[in-house]
Amino acid sequence: MALPFTFPSAFFITATDTDVGKTFVSAILAVGLQAHYWKPIQCGAEPCTDTEWIQNNTHLTSDHFFPEAYLFKEPASPHLAAGLENIEINIETIKMPDKKQWQYLIVEGAGGLMVPINNSLFVIDLIKHLNLPTLIVARSTLGTINHTVLTIEKLREKGIAIMGVVMNGPKNPNNRLAIETYGKVCVLAEIEPIETINANSLKQIFVTQFPGNSYRSIRSDKLEPSAFTSL
């Protein structure tokens, strides 16, 4: 039975690894929801930041984007990039943008959950600090079952609500089924490679992958209990 799904007003996007497609998926959801976007920690500014890439490819106006809390030159793990500039990231200084400024807010992480942001904390601690439900972006290819199920289990250990998984890459029905079965979570979308990325192609992906913002057919006992209502 297909179950209704409403995007939370604010949510965090993480991934099973770096370069899996967090920013690409963030762009799809930003243009589809006309959402605001925020990347609290950005490591690497050349040729552009993730914020600039999304703005360039969605054509959303500048007021849809919030500045980074921390912006570092080196494209490296946050703890290393910050250290190279003699800075230590303090998550207590990372505050959610004023709710009056947005209807939907997408918050994108840096790398995966266990990427260190300082000597004692990781990206998963930032998610917990911001108190946001989380969407997982995963590869569709070989190795994704292990990476995705580990990510799911780590979020559950921290008591973080999981919205579901978006698989990025060529369709792989066996990997999708395995993630849903062993992870006990919904695969919300399977996004295949596209030749051209622009506002129109991103919007088309949103329309086809999230029709009516509703879940695919899946047993209800596989759903996370608390992630599916607006914050």
CSV table of C-alpha atoms in Angstrom, one decimal:
chain,number,residue,atom,x,y,z
A,1,MET,CA,0.0,0.0,0.0
A,2,ALA,CA,1.4,3.4,-0.9
A,3,LEU,CA,1.7,5.7,2.1
A,4,PRO,CA,1.4,9.5,2.0
A,5,PHE,CA,4.7,11.4,2.6
A,6,THR,CA,5.1,15.1,3.4
A,7,PHE,CA,8.6,16.6,3.4
A,8,PRO,CA,9.5,18.0,6.8
A,9,SER,CA,9.9,21.7,6.8
A,10,ALA,CA,13.6,21.3,7.6
A,11,PHE,CA,15.8,18.2,7.1
A,12,PHE,CA,19.4,17.2,6.9
A,13,ILE,CA,21.0,15.5,3.9
A,14,THR,CA,23.8,13.1,4.6
A,15,ALA,CA,25.5,10.4,2.5
A,16,THR,CA,27.2,7.0,2.8
A,17,ASP,CA,30.5,8.5,1.6
A,18,THR,CA,31.9,11.6,-0.1
A,19,ASP,CA,31.0,12.4,-3.8
A,20,VAL,CA,27.9,10.2,-3.6
A,21,GLY,CA,25.5,13.0,-4.7
A,22,LYS,CA,24.4,14.9,-1.7
A,23,THR,CA,24.7,18.3,-3.5
A,24,PHE,CA,23.0,17.0,-6.6
A,25,VAL,CA,20.1,15.6,-4.6
A,26,SER,CA,20.0,18.8,-2.5
A,27,ALA,CA,19.6,20.8,-5.8
A,28,ILE,CA,16.8,18.5,-7.0
A,29,LEU,CA,14.9,19.0,-3.7
A,30,ALA,CA,15.7,22.7,-3.6
A,31,VAL,CA,14.2,23.5,-7.0
A,32,GLY,CA,11.3,21.1,-6.5
A,33,LEU,CA,10.3,22.4,-3.1
A,34,GLN,CA,11.5,26.0,-3.8
A,35,ALA,CA,13.4,25.4,-0.6
A,36,HIS,CA,16.1,27.4,1.2
A,37,TYR,CA,19.6,25.7,1.3
A,38,TRP,CA,22.3,25.8,4.0
A,39,LYS,CA,25.6,24.1,4.2
A,40,PRO,CA,27.0,24.8,7.7
A,41,ILE,CA,30.5,23.5,7.0
A,42,GLN,CA,32.0,23.9,3.6
A,43,CYS,CA,35.5,22.5,2.9
A,44,GLY,CA,36.9,23.6,-0.5
A,45,ALA,CA,35.9,26.7,-2.4
A,46,GLU,CA,37.3,26.0,-5.9
A,47,PRO,CA,36.0,26.0,-8.6
A,48,CYS,CA,32.9,26.9,-6.5
A,49,THR,CA,31.3,26.1,-3.2
A,50,ASP,CA,28.3,23.7,-3.0
A,51,THR,CA,26.1,26.7,-2.3
A,52,GLU,CA,27.3,28.4,-5.5
A,53,TRP,CA,26.9,25.3,-7.5
A,54,ILE,CA,23.3,24.8,-6.4
A,55,GLN,CA,22.5,28.5,-7.0
A,56,ASN,CA,24.0,28.3,-10.5
A,57,ASN,CA,22.2,25.2,-11.5
A,58,THR,CA,18.8,25.9,-10.0
A,59,HIS,CA,18.6,29.6,-10.7
A,60,LEU,CA,17.0,30.1,-7.3
A,61,THR,CA,17.5,33.7,-6.1
A,62,SER,CA,20.2,34.5,-3.6
A,63,ASP,CA,17.8,34.9,-0.8
A,64,HIS,CA,17.2,31.1,-0.9
A,65,PHE,CA,20.7,30.5,0.4
A,66,PHE,CA,22.2,31.0,3.9
A,67,PRO,CA,26.0,31.6,4.4
A,68,GLU,CA,28.2,28.9,5.7
A,69,ALA,CA,28.9,28.9,9.4
A,70,TYR,CA,32.4,27.7,8.5
A,71,LEU,CA,34.1,28.0,5.1
A,72,PHE,CA,37.5,26.6,4.6
A,73,LYS,CA,39.8,26.6,1.5
A,74,GLU,CA,41.1,23.1,1.7
A,75,PRO,CA,38.9,20.3,0.2
A,76,ALA,CA,39.4,18.0,3.1
A,77,SER,CA,37.8,16.6,6.2
A,78,PRO,CA,36.4,19.5,8.3
A,79,HIS,CA,38.8,18.8,11.2
A,80,LEU,CA,41.8,18.9,8.9
A,81,ALA,CA,40.6,21.9,6.8
A,82,ALA,CA,39.9,23.8,9.9
A,83,GLY,CA,43.2,22.9,11.5
A,84,LEU,CA,45.1,24.2,8.5
A,85,GLU,CA,43.6,27.6,9.2
A,86,ASN,CA,44.2,27.3,12.9
A,87,ILE,CA,40.5,27.1,13.6
A,88,GLU,CA,38.6,24.6,15.7
A,89,ILE,CA,34.9,24.1,14.8
A,90,ASN,CA,32.5,24.7,17.7
A,91,ILE,CA,29.1,23.3,16.9
A,92,GLU,CA,27.5,25.4,19.6
A,93,THR,CA,28.1,28.4,17.3
A,94,ILE,CA,26.2,26.7,14.5
A,95,LYS,CA,22.6,27.8,14.8
A,96,MET,CA,19.6,27.1,12.6
A,97,PRO,CA,18.5,30.0,10.4
A,98,ASP,CA,15.5,31.9,11.6
A,99,LYS,CA,12.3,29.9,10.9
A,100,LYS,CA,10.6,33.1,9.7
A,101,GLN,CA,12.9,33.2,6.7
A,102,TRP,CA,12.0,29.9,5.1
A,103,GLN,CA,9.2,27.4,4.4
A,104,TYR,CA,11.5,24.5,3.6
A,105,LEU,CA,15.1,24.3,4.6
A,106,ILE,CA,17.6,21.8,3.3
A,107,VAL,CA,20.8,21.4,5.4
A,108,GLU,CA,23.6,19.5,3.7
A,109,GLY,CA,26.4,17.8,5.6
A,110,ALA,CA,30.1,17.3,4.8
A,111,GLY,CA,30.9,13.8,3.7
A,112,GLY,CA,29.4,10.9,5.7
A,113,LEU,CA,28.2,10.6,9.3
A,114,MET,CA,31.6,9.8,10.9
A,115,VAL,CA,33.6,12.5,9.2
A,116,PRO,CA,35.3,14.3,12.1
A,117,ILE,CA,34.6,18.0,12.6
A,118,ASN,CA,37.0,18.6,15.5
A,119,ASN,CA,39.0,16.5,18.0
A,120,SER,CA,35.9,14.9,19.6
A,121,LEU,CA,32.8,15.4,17.4
A,122,PHE,CA,31.6,14.1,14.0
A,123,VAL,CA,29.0,15.1,11.4
A,124,ILE,CA,26.4,12.9,13.2
A,125,ASP,CA,26.9,15.0,16.3
A,126,LEU,CA,26.1,18.1,14.2
A,127,ILE,CA,22.8,16.5,13.0
A,128,LYS,CA,21.9,15.6,16.6
A,129,HIS,CA,22.7,19.2,17.7
A,130,LEU,CA,20.5,20.6,15.0
A,131,ASN,CA,17.7,18.1,15.8
A,132,LEU,CA,16.8,17.4,12.2
A,133,PRO,CA,15.3,14.3,10.5
A,134,THR,CA,17.8,13.0,8.0
A,135,LEU,CA,17.7,11.8,4.3
A,136,ILE,CA,20.4,9.4,3.2
A,137,VAL,CA,21.9,9.6,-0.3
A,138,ALA,CA,23.5,6.3,-1.3
A,139,ARG,CA,25.2,5.0,-4.4
A,140,SER,CA,23.3,2.4,-6.4
A,141,THR,CA,26.4,0.3,-7.2
A,142,LEU,CA,28.4,-2.5,-5.7
A,143,GLY,CA,29.2,-1.8,-2.0
A,144,THR,CA,26.2,0.3,-1.3
A,145,ILE,CA,24.4,-2.3,0.9
A,146,ASN,CA,27.1,-2.3,3.5
A,147,HIS,CA,27.6,1.4,3.5
A,148,THR,CA,23.9,2.3,3.6
A,149,VAL,CA,22.9,-0.2,6.3
A,150,LEU,CA,25.9,1.0,8.5
A,151,THR,CA,24.7,4.6,8.0
A,152,ILE,CA,21.1,3.6,9.0
A,153,GLU,CA,22.3,1.8,12.1
A,154,LYS,CA,24.5,4.7,13.2
A,155,LEU,CA,21.6,7.2,12.9
A,156,ARG,CA,19.3,4.9,14.9
A,157,GLU,CA,21.9,4.5,17.6
A,158,LYS,CA,21.8,8.3,18.0
A,159,GLY,CA,18.0,8.4,17.9
A,160,ILE,CA,17.9,10.5,14.7
A,161,ALA,CA,14.8,10.1,12.6
A,162,ILE,CA,15.4,8.7,9.1
A,163,MET,CA,13.3,10.0,6.3
A,164,GLY,CA,14.5,7.4,3.8
A,165,VAL,CA,17.2,6.7,1.2
A,166,VAL,CA,17.7,8.2,-2.2
A,167,MET,CA,19.8,6.0,-4.5
A,168,ASN,CA,22.0,7.9,-7.0
A,169,GLY,CA,23.2,6.0,-10.1
A,170,PRO,CA,22.1,3.4,-12.5
A,171,LYS,CA,19.0,1.5,-11.3
A,172,ASN,CA,19.8,-1.6,-9.3
A,173,PRO,CA,16.7,-3.4,-8.1
A,174,ASN,CA,18.6,-6.0,-6.1
A,175,ASN,CA,20.5,-3.4,-4.1
A,176,ARG,CA,17.3,-1.4,-3.6
A,177,LEU,CA,15.5,-4.4,-2.2
A,178,ALA,CA,18.4,-5.3,0.0
A,179,ILE,CA,18.6,-1.8,1.5
A,180,GLU,CA,14.9,-1.8,2.2
A,181,THR,CA,14.9,-5.3,3.6
A,182,TYR,CA,18.0,-5.2,5.8
A,183,GLY,CA,17.9,-1.5,6.6
A,184,LYS,CA,14.1,-1.5,7.3
A,185,VAL,CA,13.8,1.9,5.6
A,186,CYS,CA,12.1,3.2,2.4
A,187,VAL,CA,14.1,3.9,-0.8
A,188,LEU,CA,12.3,7.1,-1.7
A,189,ALA,CA,13.8,7.6,-5.2
A,190,GLU,CA,16.2,6.1,-7.7
A,191,ILE,CA,18.0,8.9,-9.6
A,192,GLU,CA,19.7,7.7,-12.8
A,193,PRO,CA,22.6,9.7,-14.5
A,194,ILE,CA,21.5,12.6,-16.7
A,195,GLU,CA,23.4,14.3,-19.5
A,196,THR,CA,22.6,17.9,-18.6
A,197,ILE,CA,22.1,19.5,-15.2
A,198,ASN,CA,20.0,22.6,-15.2
A,199,ALA,CA,16.9,24.0,-13.4
A,200,ASN,CA,14.6,22.2,-15.9
A,201,SER,CA,16.2,18.8,-15.7
A,202,LEU,CA,16.4,19.0,-11.9
A,203,LYS,CA,12.7,20.0,-11.7
A,204,GLN,CA,11.8,17.1,-14.0
A,205,ILE,CA,13.6,14.6,-11.8
A,206,PHE,CA,11.7,16.0,-8.8
A,207,VAL,CA,8.4,15.6,-10.5
A,208,THR,CA,9.0,12.0,-11.7
A,209,GLN,CA,10.8,10.8,-8.5
A,210,PHE,CA,8.6,12.4,-5.9
A,211,PRO,CA,5.1,12.4,-7.5
A,212,GLY,CA,2.7,14.0,-5.1
A,213,ASN,CA,5.5,13.7,-2.5
A,214,SER,CA,4.3,10.1,-1.8
A,215,TYR,CA,6.1,7.0,-0.9
A,216,ARG,CA,6.5,4.0,-3.2
A,217,SER,CA,4.5,0.8,-2.2
A,218,ILE,CA,6.2,-0.8,0.8
A,219,ARG,CA,5.2,-2.6,4.0
A,220,SER,CA,4.4,-0.1,6.8
A,221,ASP,CA,6.5,-1.9,9.4
A,222,LYS,CA,9.6,-0.7,7.5
A,223,LEU,CA,8.9,3.0,8.1
A,224,GLU,CA,10.6,5.2,10.6
A,225,PRO,CA,8.0,6.3,13.1
A,226,SER,CA,8.6,10.0,13.6
A,227,ALA,CA,10.1,11.6,10.5
A,228,PHE,CA,7.1,12.1,8.4
A,229,THR,CA,5.3,15.1,9.9
A,230,SER,CA,6.3,18.7,9.5
A,231,LEU,CA,8.5,20.1,12.2
